[in-house]
Amino acid sequence: MFIVIAGSPRGSVTLTEVDAAGVAAAPVLLDAAGFLAAVASREPARPRWVWSDTTLWYPALLEAGQRVERSQDLRLGHRVLKLSEATRGTPLRDAPANSWDDAASPAGDHANTLFDDGASAPGADPVAEFVLQRQTLDEVARSDPARARRLTLLLAAESCGALIAEEMRFHGMPWRRDVHAAKLEEALGPRPQFGGRPARLEALADQIRAALDAPALNPDSQPDLLRALKRAGLAVTGTSKWDLRELRHPVIEPLLAYKKGARLLSANGWVWMDAWVQDGRFHPEYVVGGVVTGRWATRGGGALQLPAEVRGAVRADEGWSLVVADAAQLEPRIIAAMARDEAMAAAGRERDLYQGLVDAGVVDTRAHAKVAMLGALYGATSGESARLMPRLTRAFPRAIGLVEAAARTGERGEQVSTWLGRSSPVPGDDWEGADAVSTTDAAPTEDRRARQAARDWGRFTRNFVAQGTAAEWAMCWMAGLRKRLRLLADEGGEPHLVLFLHDEVMVHTPAHLADAVGHAVTEAANDAGRLLFGDFPVDFALTIATVSSYDEAK
DNA sequence: AGCTTGAGCGCC
DNA sequence: AAAAGGCGCTCAAGCT
């Protein structure tokens, strides 16, 4: 059963029950309090709550202490269906551009203004959009039922991801300000009272100025720094630590130390801590499906880029533990399953797929296995990685064939799709790849540029199918885990997800439940594999650590 | 004054 | 050791 929610979460709300056939009952009009009461009373029947945008509706429920188990996010669904190859010729695809298209655009910034007054925005009626999405899926099912099932799964998984993202933001990740502050003081010196450069950084800046004989140098200014380095006789073209590391000069050591400290200060310094950590919790803003491939992004806080340096500040509460689980070599396992490549799946039967490649005699060392596999996934064109490719192709023709085919498709300027049906964008109007290459009268330089553009786009589509399908697996994994964690709750508390990092999850749990959580994480991974790939015998191996501090994992 | 761009570096 | 796919975020510089 579906209940479509329209209106505004803190104003007036209409609930419209829609049955599986898409027939809507009479809408019920409620005020904000009535809305909360209605959700509370209907939730035990496990309806699927349908709303325009989870980020708009769910926070109000969470603040009222109300979780929901299942939902349908129309904004996320619209974006998938609008761009999917599978929906060509369907009514949703052919509909004139409307506010759902705007809201579904990658920026997503306009979502709030668009939906604040919900149904009153032209063409934004969620009941109509929900029915249209159902019709679209039905139409896909008529020609390809399996394709429609996968798209339906994708919409459900992403909707659940959106619930999880809001729940993680609401609860936050346990974060010890004192540990973080101690780390900052150790690395940078005491917090400057009125902003400005901390003492240890300033001392390093002085060393740099002395070594370069440039008393007024601001090491934060890339052009100034580059000029000063050249004046000191160093042959450099940039100021990255990559370039600098090769050089021998008294300035290099303090300069590298300065860059490291400046990075820590600006990305995760005191200002960051004040902005993002409250009451011992870091509240990240995830953007579900924020990346074209379907991976998540963040908006502020940088939860997906927490540097190793500060992970020690993530500490379980007293009497609680952190269970950190990481899917090992996820993308190779994904392409093995997509291509139904028995040989690669067998190599992944080892806990370490790279070691499995060595044991199978494909390559001689684990390092070679890793670099070869990354080359296959990213489209290496040179170096060790490219040299090892033929061995992989011989050993795993199906899996490698799948990513090669995705690359060729992209080079022609065509779309590729993930396992569940998210399609890659079509190249922009200024893309000159395939067409320009095929014209014989193109100037040589244009021709070269066109070929380069085609190859670049091919590397993107090659990676898209693996990265995007891995993201789908990960959302199914998390959705299953979320459900299992609920069942583990007891009087000691309830374990809950606190971090998601592409192929890694963290659960904050009462310590006595840590083993059960580890079991749940494993079972959820197995479930996700079966949900996507049925009985194809591919293992999704996990590395699981129960720790009190994030920096103890791995 | 406010916006975009590029360099740089952190993550998977 | 480097390279290849996807990002976010910050700063300074360059632009309007």
XYZ file of C-alpha atoms (C1' of nucleotides) in Angstrom:
582
model
C 0.000 0.000 0.000
C 1.193 3.484 -0.899
C 0.398 6.725 0.890
C 1.302 9.836 -1.055
C 2.191 12.848 1.067
C 1.766 16.336 -0.345
C 1.838 19.860 0.971
C 4.412 21.085 3.446
C 5.735 19.162 6.473
C 5.204 22.064 8.864
C 2.054 23.403 7.285
C -0.946 21.628 5.857
C -0.504 18.123 4.507
C -2.669 15.879 2.359
C -2.425 12.111 2.525
C -3.674 10.148 -0.470
C -3.844 6.391 -0.392
C -3.024 4.790 -3.717
C -3.476 1.078 -4.357
C -1.202 -1.128 -6.424
C -3.284 -0.461 -9.528
C -2.675 3.275 -9.198
C -6.201 4.112 -8.067
C -6.214 6.989 -5.607
C -8.620 7.302 -2.687
C -9.971 10.672 -1.569
C -7.188 12.812 -0.067
C -7.204 13.553 3.662
C -6.272 17.069 4.739
C -4.278 17.454 7.974
C -2.354 20.049 9.948
C 1.233 19.426 11.081
C 0.210 17.686 14.308
C -2.381 15.600 12.497
C 0.266 14.580 9.992
C 2.592 13.282 12.722
C -0.275 11.427 14.364
C -1.321 9.888 11.048
C 2.179 8.643 10.271
C 2.465 7.176 13.767
C -0.840 5.339 13.479
C -0.332 4.020 9.943
C 3.366 3.100 10.151
C 2.827 -0.273 11.886
C 1.115 -1.507 8.707
C 4.387 -0.761 6.859
C 3.013 1.353 4.042
C 5.367 2.843 1.490
C 5.300 6.581 2.143
C 5.570 8.464 -1.129
C 6.889 12.014 -1.028
C 8.530 14.560 -3.262
C 11.842 14.659 -1.494
C 13.111 12.810 1.569
C 15.347 15.703 2.610
C 12.267 17.885 2.809
C 9.902 15.578 4.698
C 11.888 13.157 6.802
C 13.744 15.564 9.157
C 10.430 16.781 10.597
C 9.397 13.197 11.323
C 12.745 12.309 12.883
C 12.615 15.358 15.133
C 9.216 14.155 16.290
C 10.752 10.759 17.074
C 9.031 9.071 14.144
C 10.957 6.764 11.818
C 9.462 5.147 8.756
C 10.504 1.818 7.327
C 9.709 2.274 3.643
C 9.424 5.252 1.352
C 9.475 6.309 -2.261
C 11.432 9.445 -3.146
C 9.856 10.885 -6.283
C 12.657 13.312 -7.008
C 15.280 10.546 -7.024
C 12.999 8.201 -8.951
C 12.234 10.800 -11.561
C 15.893 11.407 -12.237
C 16.658 7.720 -12.707
C 13.653 7.093 -14.949
C 14.124 10.245 -16.997
C 17.700 9.361 -17.891
C 17.497 5.584 -18.117
C 17.881 3.940 -21.491
C 15.203 1.503 -20.394
C 12.395 4.075 -20.372
C 12.688 5.272 -23.983
C 9.289 5.929 -25.464
C 7.450 5.960 -22.133
C 5.099 8.759 -21.039
C 7.471 10.074 -18.375
C 10.266 10.419 -20.903
C 8.024 12.130 -23.407
C 6.350 14.460 -20.916
C 7.199 18.132 -21.362
C 9.887 19.440 -19.042
C 8.433 20.237 -15.628
C 9.508 21.060 -12.111
C 10.474 17.444 -11.423
C 13.192 17.755 -14.043
C 14.521 20.894 -12.345
C 14.387 19.309 -8.934
C 16.091 16.200 -10.218
C 18.988 18.079 -11.759
C 22.317 17.229 -10.166
C 22.533 20.601 -8.423
C 19.302 19.938 -6.555
C 19.559 23.354 -4.954
C 16.090 24.389 -5.990
C 14.353 21.432 -4.419
C 13.230 23.322 -1.352
C 11.799 26.361 -3.075
C 10.104 24.173 -5.639
C 8.439 21.847 -3.231
C 7.834 24.104 -0.284
C 4.341 24.640 -1.483
C 4.215 21.143 -2.933
C 1.115 20.502 -4.965
C 0.578 24.128 -5.832
C 3.674 24.225 -8.037
C 2.567 23.612 -11.616
C 3.019 20.004 -12.631
C 4.471 19.100 -9.243
C 1.495 17.133 -7.912
C 3.126 14.121 -6.232
C 0.106 11.862 -6.803
C 0.282 12.479 -10.539
C 4.045 12.021 -10.583
C 3.789 8.799 -8.570
C 1.174 7.377 -10.924
C 3.283 8.416 -13.914
C 6.357 6.654 -12.501
C 4.287 3.501 -11.892
C 2.938 3.615 -15.433
C 6.448 4.053 -16.763
C 7.632 0.962 -14.900
C 4.590 -0.984 -16.107
C 5.379 -0.051 -19.658
C 8.974 -1.191 -19.291
C 7.680 -4.440 -17.795
C 5.559 -5.180 -20.845
C 8.623 -5.522 -23.052
C 11.188 -6.573 -20.423
C 9.868 -7.639 -16.997
C 13.350 -8.275 -15.577
C 14.460 -4.769 -16.536
C 11.413 -3.300 -14.814
C 12.062 -5.339 -11.678
C 15.608 -4.026 -11.530
C 14.517 -0.424 -12.005
C 11.921 -0.885 -9.276
C 14.614 -2.252 -6.997
C 16.861 0.695 -7.799
C 14.126 3.177 -6.910
C 13.409 1.370 -3.658
C 17.085 1.076 -2.761
C 17.807 4.708 -3.458
C 14.710 5.784 -1.529
C 15.897 3.746 1.429
C 19.333 5.285 1.022
C 17.694 8.684 1.345
C 16.055 7.590 4.618
C 19.388 6.323 5.902
C 21.177 9.524 4.918
C 18.709 11.612 6.928
C 18.878 9.232 9.875
C 22.675 9.398 9.889
C 22.571 13.160 9.737
C 19.987 13.337 12.488
C 21.826 11.056 14.905
C 25.334 12.041 13.901
C 28.611 10.221 14.245
C 30.150 10.113 17.740
C 32.891 12.704 17.660
C 35.221 13.633 20.488
C 35.981 17.339 20.344
C 38.725 16.966 22.940
C 40.556 14.314 20.938
C 40.217 16.346 17.761
C 41.365 19.540 19.479
C 44.392 17.768 20.958
C 45.340 16.565 17.502
C 45.049 20.094 16.114
C 47.157 21.567 18.908
C 49.815 18.955 18.473
C 50.040 19.547 14.736
C 49.418 23.291 14.530
C 49.905 24.844 17.940
C 47.247 26.472 20.125
C 44.116 27.786 18.476
C 44.711 31.429 17.464
C 42.288 33.638 19.343
C 41.270 35.802 16.410
C 41.803 33.432 13.498
C 45.002 33.782 11.550
C 47.853 31.347 11.280
C 48.566 29.054 14.250
C 52.035 29.273 15.809
C 53.502 26.065 14.451
C 52.379 26.926 10.918
C 53.760 30.445 11.241
C 57.104 29.028 12.366
C 57.182 26.792 9.312
C 56.300 29.768 7.114
C 59.289 31.615 8.580
C 61.583 28.690 7.802
C 60.285 28.676 4.230
C 60.853 32.420 3.850
C 64.383 32.062 5.208
C 65.260 29.113 2.992
C 64.014 30.929 -0.098
C 65.356 34.332 0.965
C 61.857 35.734 0.442
C 60.969 37.606 3.658
C 57.463 38.656 2.559
C 56.388 35.365 1.001
C 52.867 34.104 1.661
C 53.191 30.334 1.243
C 49.426 30.064 0.665
C 49.769 31.925 -2.611
C 50.559 29.437 -5.324
C 51.886 32.004 -7.879
C 54.075 33.748 -5.269
C 55.415 30.453 -4.019
C 56.172 29.236 -7.535
C 58.049 32.437 -8.336
C 60.065 32.201 -5.118
C 61.002 28.575 -5.812
C 62.193 29.456 -9.299
C 64.139 32.433 -7.988
C 65.906 30.046 -5.611
C 67.057 28.064 -8.621
C 64.649 25.135 -8.418
C 63.401 23.663 -11.678
C 59.683 23.375 -10.934
C 56.516 23.855 -12.965
C 54.053 23.506 -10.094
C 53.969 23.590 -6.326
C 52.233 20.284 -5.598
C 53.843 18.003 -3.065
C 54.133 15.496 -5.902
C 56.504 17.836 -7.739
C 58.275 19.019 -4.603
C 59.030 15.611 -3.177
C 61.580 14.939 -5.900
C 63.663 18.042 -5.147
C 66.670 18.510 -2.893
C 66.669 21.885 -1.183
C 66.452 23.099 2.421
C 62.987 24.557 1.737
C 61.371 21.242 0.799
C 61.038 19.762 4.275
C 59.402 22.774 5.962
C 57.307 23.443 2.872
C 55.849 19.936 2.783
C 55.175 20.145 6.521
C 53.506 23.514 6.013
C 51.268 22.202 3.242
C 50.197 19.268 5.373
C 49.367 21.529 8.294
C 47.612 24.142 6.177
C 45.460 21.433 4.656
C 44.492 20.080 8.081
C 43.676 23.591 9.293
C 41.466 24.546 6.370
C 39.697 21.232 5.822
C 39.265 19.895 9.364
C 40.463 22.615 11.707
C 38.724 24.420 14.550
C 36.377 26.251 12.205
C 35.226 22.951 10.731
C 34.732 21.518 14.207
C 32.584 24.471 15.299
C 30.487 24.221 12.161
C 29.884 20.483 12.047
C 30.288 18.992 15.516
C 27.584 19.606 18.111
C 27.049 17.820 21.399
C 29.655 15.217 20.595
C 28.188 14.338 17.213
C 29.336 15.121 13.687
C 26.252 15.727 11.522
C 27.195 15.206 7.871
C 24.952 16.149 4.949
C 24.934 13.353 2.436
C 23.613 13.886 -1.079
C 22.121 10.595 -2.212
C 22.830 9.934 -5.867
C 24.811 13.167 -5.950
C 27.383 11.680 -8.323
C 26.443 10.800 -11.923
C 27.335 7.171 -11.316
C 24.872 6.997 -8.425
C 27.465 7.271 -5.727
C 26.668 9.560 -2.846
C 28.203 12.979 -2.410
C 28.257 15.356 0.543
C 27.271 18.961 0.897
C 29.440 20.513 3.522
C 31.266 18.664 6.239
C 33.106 16.412 3.852
C 32.043 13.160 5.497
C 33.277 11.215 2.474
C 36.750 12.713 2.734
C 37.562 12.444 6.406
C 41.342 12.297 6.396
C 43.013 9.442 8.258
C 44.639 12.065 10.506
C 41.413 12.981 12.306
C 39.663 9.604 12.363
C 40.907 9.067 15.895
C 38.288 11.606 17.007
C 35.528 9.179 16.026
C 35.044 7.305 19.312
C 32.328 5.033 20.514
C 30.371 6.207 23.547
C 31.128 4.602 26.911
C 29.828 1.034 26.813
C 29.370 1.190 23.040
C 31.492 -0.003 20.116
C 32.076 0.873 16.501
C 31.688 -1.924 13.986
C 33.507 -0.920 10.793
C 32.903 -3.078 7.721
C 34.540 -2.679 4.361
C 33.700 -4.561 1.163
C 36.982 -5.903 -0.163
C 37.675 -5.348 -3.882
C 34.033 -4.541 -4.481
C 34.220 -3.377 -8.090
C 36.051 -6.428 -9.498
C 33.488 -8.666 -7.802
C 30.728 -6.527 -9.275
C 31.947 -6.882 -12.857
C 32.502 -10.610 -12.327
C 28.853 -10.936 -11.305
C 27.496 -8.652 -14.040
C 29.366 -10.590 -16.703
C 28.687 -13.924 -15.002
C 32.425 -14.580 -15.206
C 32.814 -17.849 -13.282
C 36.594 -17.691 -13.325
C 36.816 -14.248 -11.775
C 34.126 -15.109 -9.261
C 36.181 -18.174 -8.329
C 39.262 -16.001 -7.790
C 37.117 -13.902 -5.464
C 36.192 -16.974 -3.460
C 39.447 -16.216 -1.628
C 38.869 -13.486 0.907
C 41.419 -11.454 -1.033
C 40.550 -11.377 -4.723
C 43.974 -10.039 -5.640
C 45.653 -12.968 -3.924
C 43.153 -15.155 -5.755
C 44.529 -13.874 -9.046
C 48.037 -14.837 -7.954
C 46.920 -18.297 -6.827
C 45.160 -18.831 -10.144
C 48.438 -18.073 -11.928
C 47.113 -14.999 -13.719
C 49.799 -12.674 -12.368
C 52.868 -13.240 -10.209
C 52.335 -10.827 -7.303
C 49.466 -9.267 -5.397
C 50.735 -5.808 -6.321
C 50.537 -6.727 -9.993
C 47.035 -8.103 -9.519
C 45.898 -4.857 -7.982
C 47.438 -2.559 -10.555
C 46.154 -4.716 -13.419
C 42.623 -4.765 -12.047
C 42.574 -1.027 -11.469
C 43.761 -0.578 -15.022
C 40.886 -2.701 -16.285
C 38.362 -0.676 -14.302
C 39.771 2.744 -15.150
C 41.114 2.160 -18.647
C 44.869 2.321 -18.255
C 46.618 3.173 -21.497
C 50.248 2.972 -20.453
C 52.643 1.624 -17.900
C 52.673 -1.582 -15.939
C 48.941 -1.679 -15.747
C 48.427 -1.609 -19.515
C 51.127 -4.286 -19.962
C 49.322 -6.653 -17.619
C 45.919 -6.205 -19.283
C 46.297 -8.994 -21.866
C 46.809 -11.520 -19.065
C 43.591 -10.416 -17.401
C 41.716 -10.523 -20.690
C 42.902 -14.086 -21.316
C 41.969 -15.254 -17.822
C 38.659 -13.401 -17.524
C 37.316 -12.782 -21.018
C 33.754 -12.223 -19.878
C 34.408 -9.680 -17.113
C 37.043 -7.780 -19.051
C 34.867 -7.989 -22.147
C 32.087 -6.257 -20.234
C 34.153 -3.212 -19.290
C 35.775 -3.087 -22.728
C 32.342 -3.085 -24.342
C 31.279 -0.248 -22.044
C 34.341 1.707 -23.136
C 33.600 1.156 -26.843
C 29.989 2.243 -26.334
C 31.116 5.461 -24.698
C 33.651 6.125 -27.445
C 30.765 6.067 -29.906
C 28.972 8.666 -27.802
C 26.294 6.236 -26.645
C 24.906 5.570 -23.164
C 25.775 2.660 -20.901
C 23.769 1.453 -17.911
C 24.375 -0.077 -14.526
C 22.995 -3.461 -13.573
C 19.831 -1.955 -12.087
C 19.341 0.514 -14.931
C 20.904 3.867 -14.131
C 22.218 5.214 -17.415
C 25.238 7.352 -18.103
C 24.658 10.885 -19.329
C 24.785 11.548 -23.050
C 27.837 13.574 -23.994
C 27.210 17.322 -24.126
C 26.529 19.272 -27.321
C 30.136 20.398 -27.473
C 31.348 16.811 -27.418
C 33.050 16.132 -30.680
C 34.182 12.554 -30.146
C 32.627 9.986 -32.416
C 31.220 12.287 -35.094
C 34.362 14.268 -35.630
C 36.518 11.159 -35.813
C 34.389 9.723 -38.548
C 34.577 12.784 -40.770
C 37.425 12.419 -43.200
C 37.919 16.093 -43.944
C 38.717 17.052 -40.353
C 42.013 18.812 -39.790
C 44.656 16.580 -38.195
C 44.694 18.440 -34.889
C 40.917 18.398 -34.641
C 40.961 14.737 -35.456
C 43.455 14.058 -32.692
C 41.426 16.064 -30.226
C 38.274 14.211 -31.206
C 39.941 10.846 -30.767
C 41.213 11.928 -27.368
C 37.733 13.090 -26.345
C 36.273 9.777 -27.467
C 38.833 7.802 -25.460
C 38.268 9.974 -22.391
C 34.525 9.422 -22.572
C 35.109 5.711 -23.059
C 37.138 5.579 -19.848
C 34.259 7.313 -18.095
C 31.603 4.875 -19.362
C 33.905 1.907 -18.644
C 34.145 2.968 -15.045
C 30.486 4.025 -14.874
C 29.090 0.500 -15.079
C 31.389 -0.816 -12.341
C 31.257 2.184 -10.017
C 27.515 2.663 -10.510
C 26.621 -0.980 -9.961
C 28.883 -1.067 -6.903
C 26.935 1.913 -5.567
C 23.691 -0.024 -6.129
C 25.030 -3.061 -4.307
C 26.148 -0.834 -1.439
C 22.704 0.762 -1.082
C 21.066 -2.675 -1.018
C 23.636 -3.756 1.553
C 22.849 -0.779 3.767
C 19.102 -1.122 3.348
C 19.266 -4.744 4.462
C 21.577 -3.877 7.316
C 19.256 -1.115 8.518
C 16.398 -3.559 8.752
C 18.494 -6.131 10.616
C 19.835 -3.562 13.078
C 16.295 -2.638 14.144
C 15.713 -6.228 15.177
C 18.798 -6.265 17.391
C 17.639 -3.419 19.629
C 17.204 -4.274 23.297
C 17.009 -2.384 26.575
C 20.735 -1.561 26.200
C 20.023 0.475 23.087
C 19.761 0.156 19.339
C 22.699 -0.176 16.957
C 22.573 2.351 14.142
C 24.487 3.307 11.025
C 26.701 6.346 11.495
C 28.901 6.400 8.396
C 28.735 5.346 4.773
C 31.773 5.607 2.534
C 31.065 4.039 -0.885
C 32.102 0.514 0.101
C 32.324 0.880 3.857
C 29.820 1.266 6.686
C 30.164 2.037 10.372
C 27.669 1.022 13.033
C 27.609 2.534 16.520
C 26.332 -0.197 18.799
C 25.972 -1.139 22.448
C 29.149 -3.153 23.026
C 27.329 -6.360 23.935
C 25.691 -6.391 20.489
C 28.892 -5.926 18.476
C 29.147 -9.581 17.473
C 25.526 -9.660 16.413
C 26.085 -6.491 14.375
C 29.056 -8.101 12.643
C 26.837 -11.028 11.774
C 24.107 -8.704 10.502
C 26.587 -6.840 8.311
C 27.725 -10.121 6.759
C 24.207 -11.402 6.216
C 23.169 -8.106 4.666
C 26.072 -8.322 2.210
C 25.034 -11.835 1.217
C 21.431 -10.672 0.811
C 22.513 -7.762 -1.391
C 24.484 -10.126 -3.628
C 21.475 -12.392 -4.057
C 19.110 -9.468 -4.575
C 21.161 -8.180 -7.484
C 22.694 -11.299 -8.969
C 20.463 -14.157 -7.898
C 22.256 -17.443 -7.421
C 25.369 -16.506 -9.391
C 28.139 -17.690 -7.052
C 29.964 -14.460 -6.352
C 31.192 -13.648 -2.862
C 31.215 -10.139 -1.444
C 33.944 -10.500 1.136
C 33.997 -8.081 4.044
C 36.667 -6.883 6.400
C 34.996 -6.298 9.750
C 36.587 -4.662 12.784
C 35.041 -3.928 16.165
C 36.867 -0.962 17.648
C 36.386 1.895 20.056
C 38.115 4.395 17.789
C 37.865 4.707 13.989
C 41.651 4.898 13.569
C 41.950 1.360 14.947
C 40.098 -0.045 11.942
C 42.243 -1.266 9.030
C 31.593 43.130 -3.997
C 30.515 38.822 -5.547
C 31.113 35.153 -8.729
C 33.826 31.560 -11.156
C 38.152 29.081 -12.039
C 42.316 26.556 -11.110
C 45.587 24.482 -8.049
C 46.056 21.480 -4.586
C 44.989 17.555 -1.653
C 41.888 14.634 0.939
C 38.683 10.302 0.148
C 36.839 5.770 -2.448
C 56.762 4.819 -8.987
C 53.004 6.463 -11.855
C 48.609 6.311 -14.097
C 43.610 5.795 -14.797
C 37.582 6.727 -12.977
C 34.498 9.449 -9.541
C 34.150 13.249 -6.109
C 34.281 17.766 -2.000
C 36.351 21.396 -0.138
C 39.386 25.543 0.452
C 42.148 29.183 -0.886
C 43.859 32.706 -3.967
C 43.447 34.728 -8.320
C 40.984 36.463 -12.038
C 36.914 37.781 -13.756
C 32.586 40.559 -14.196
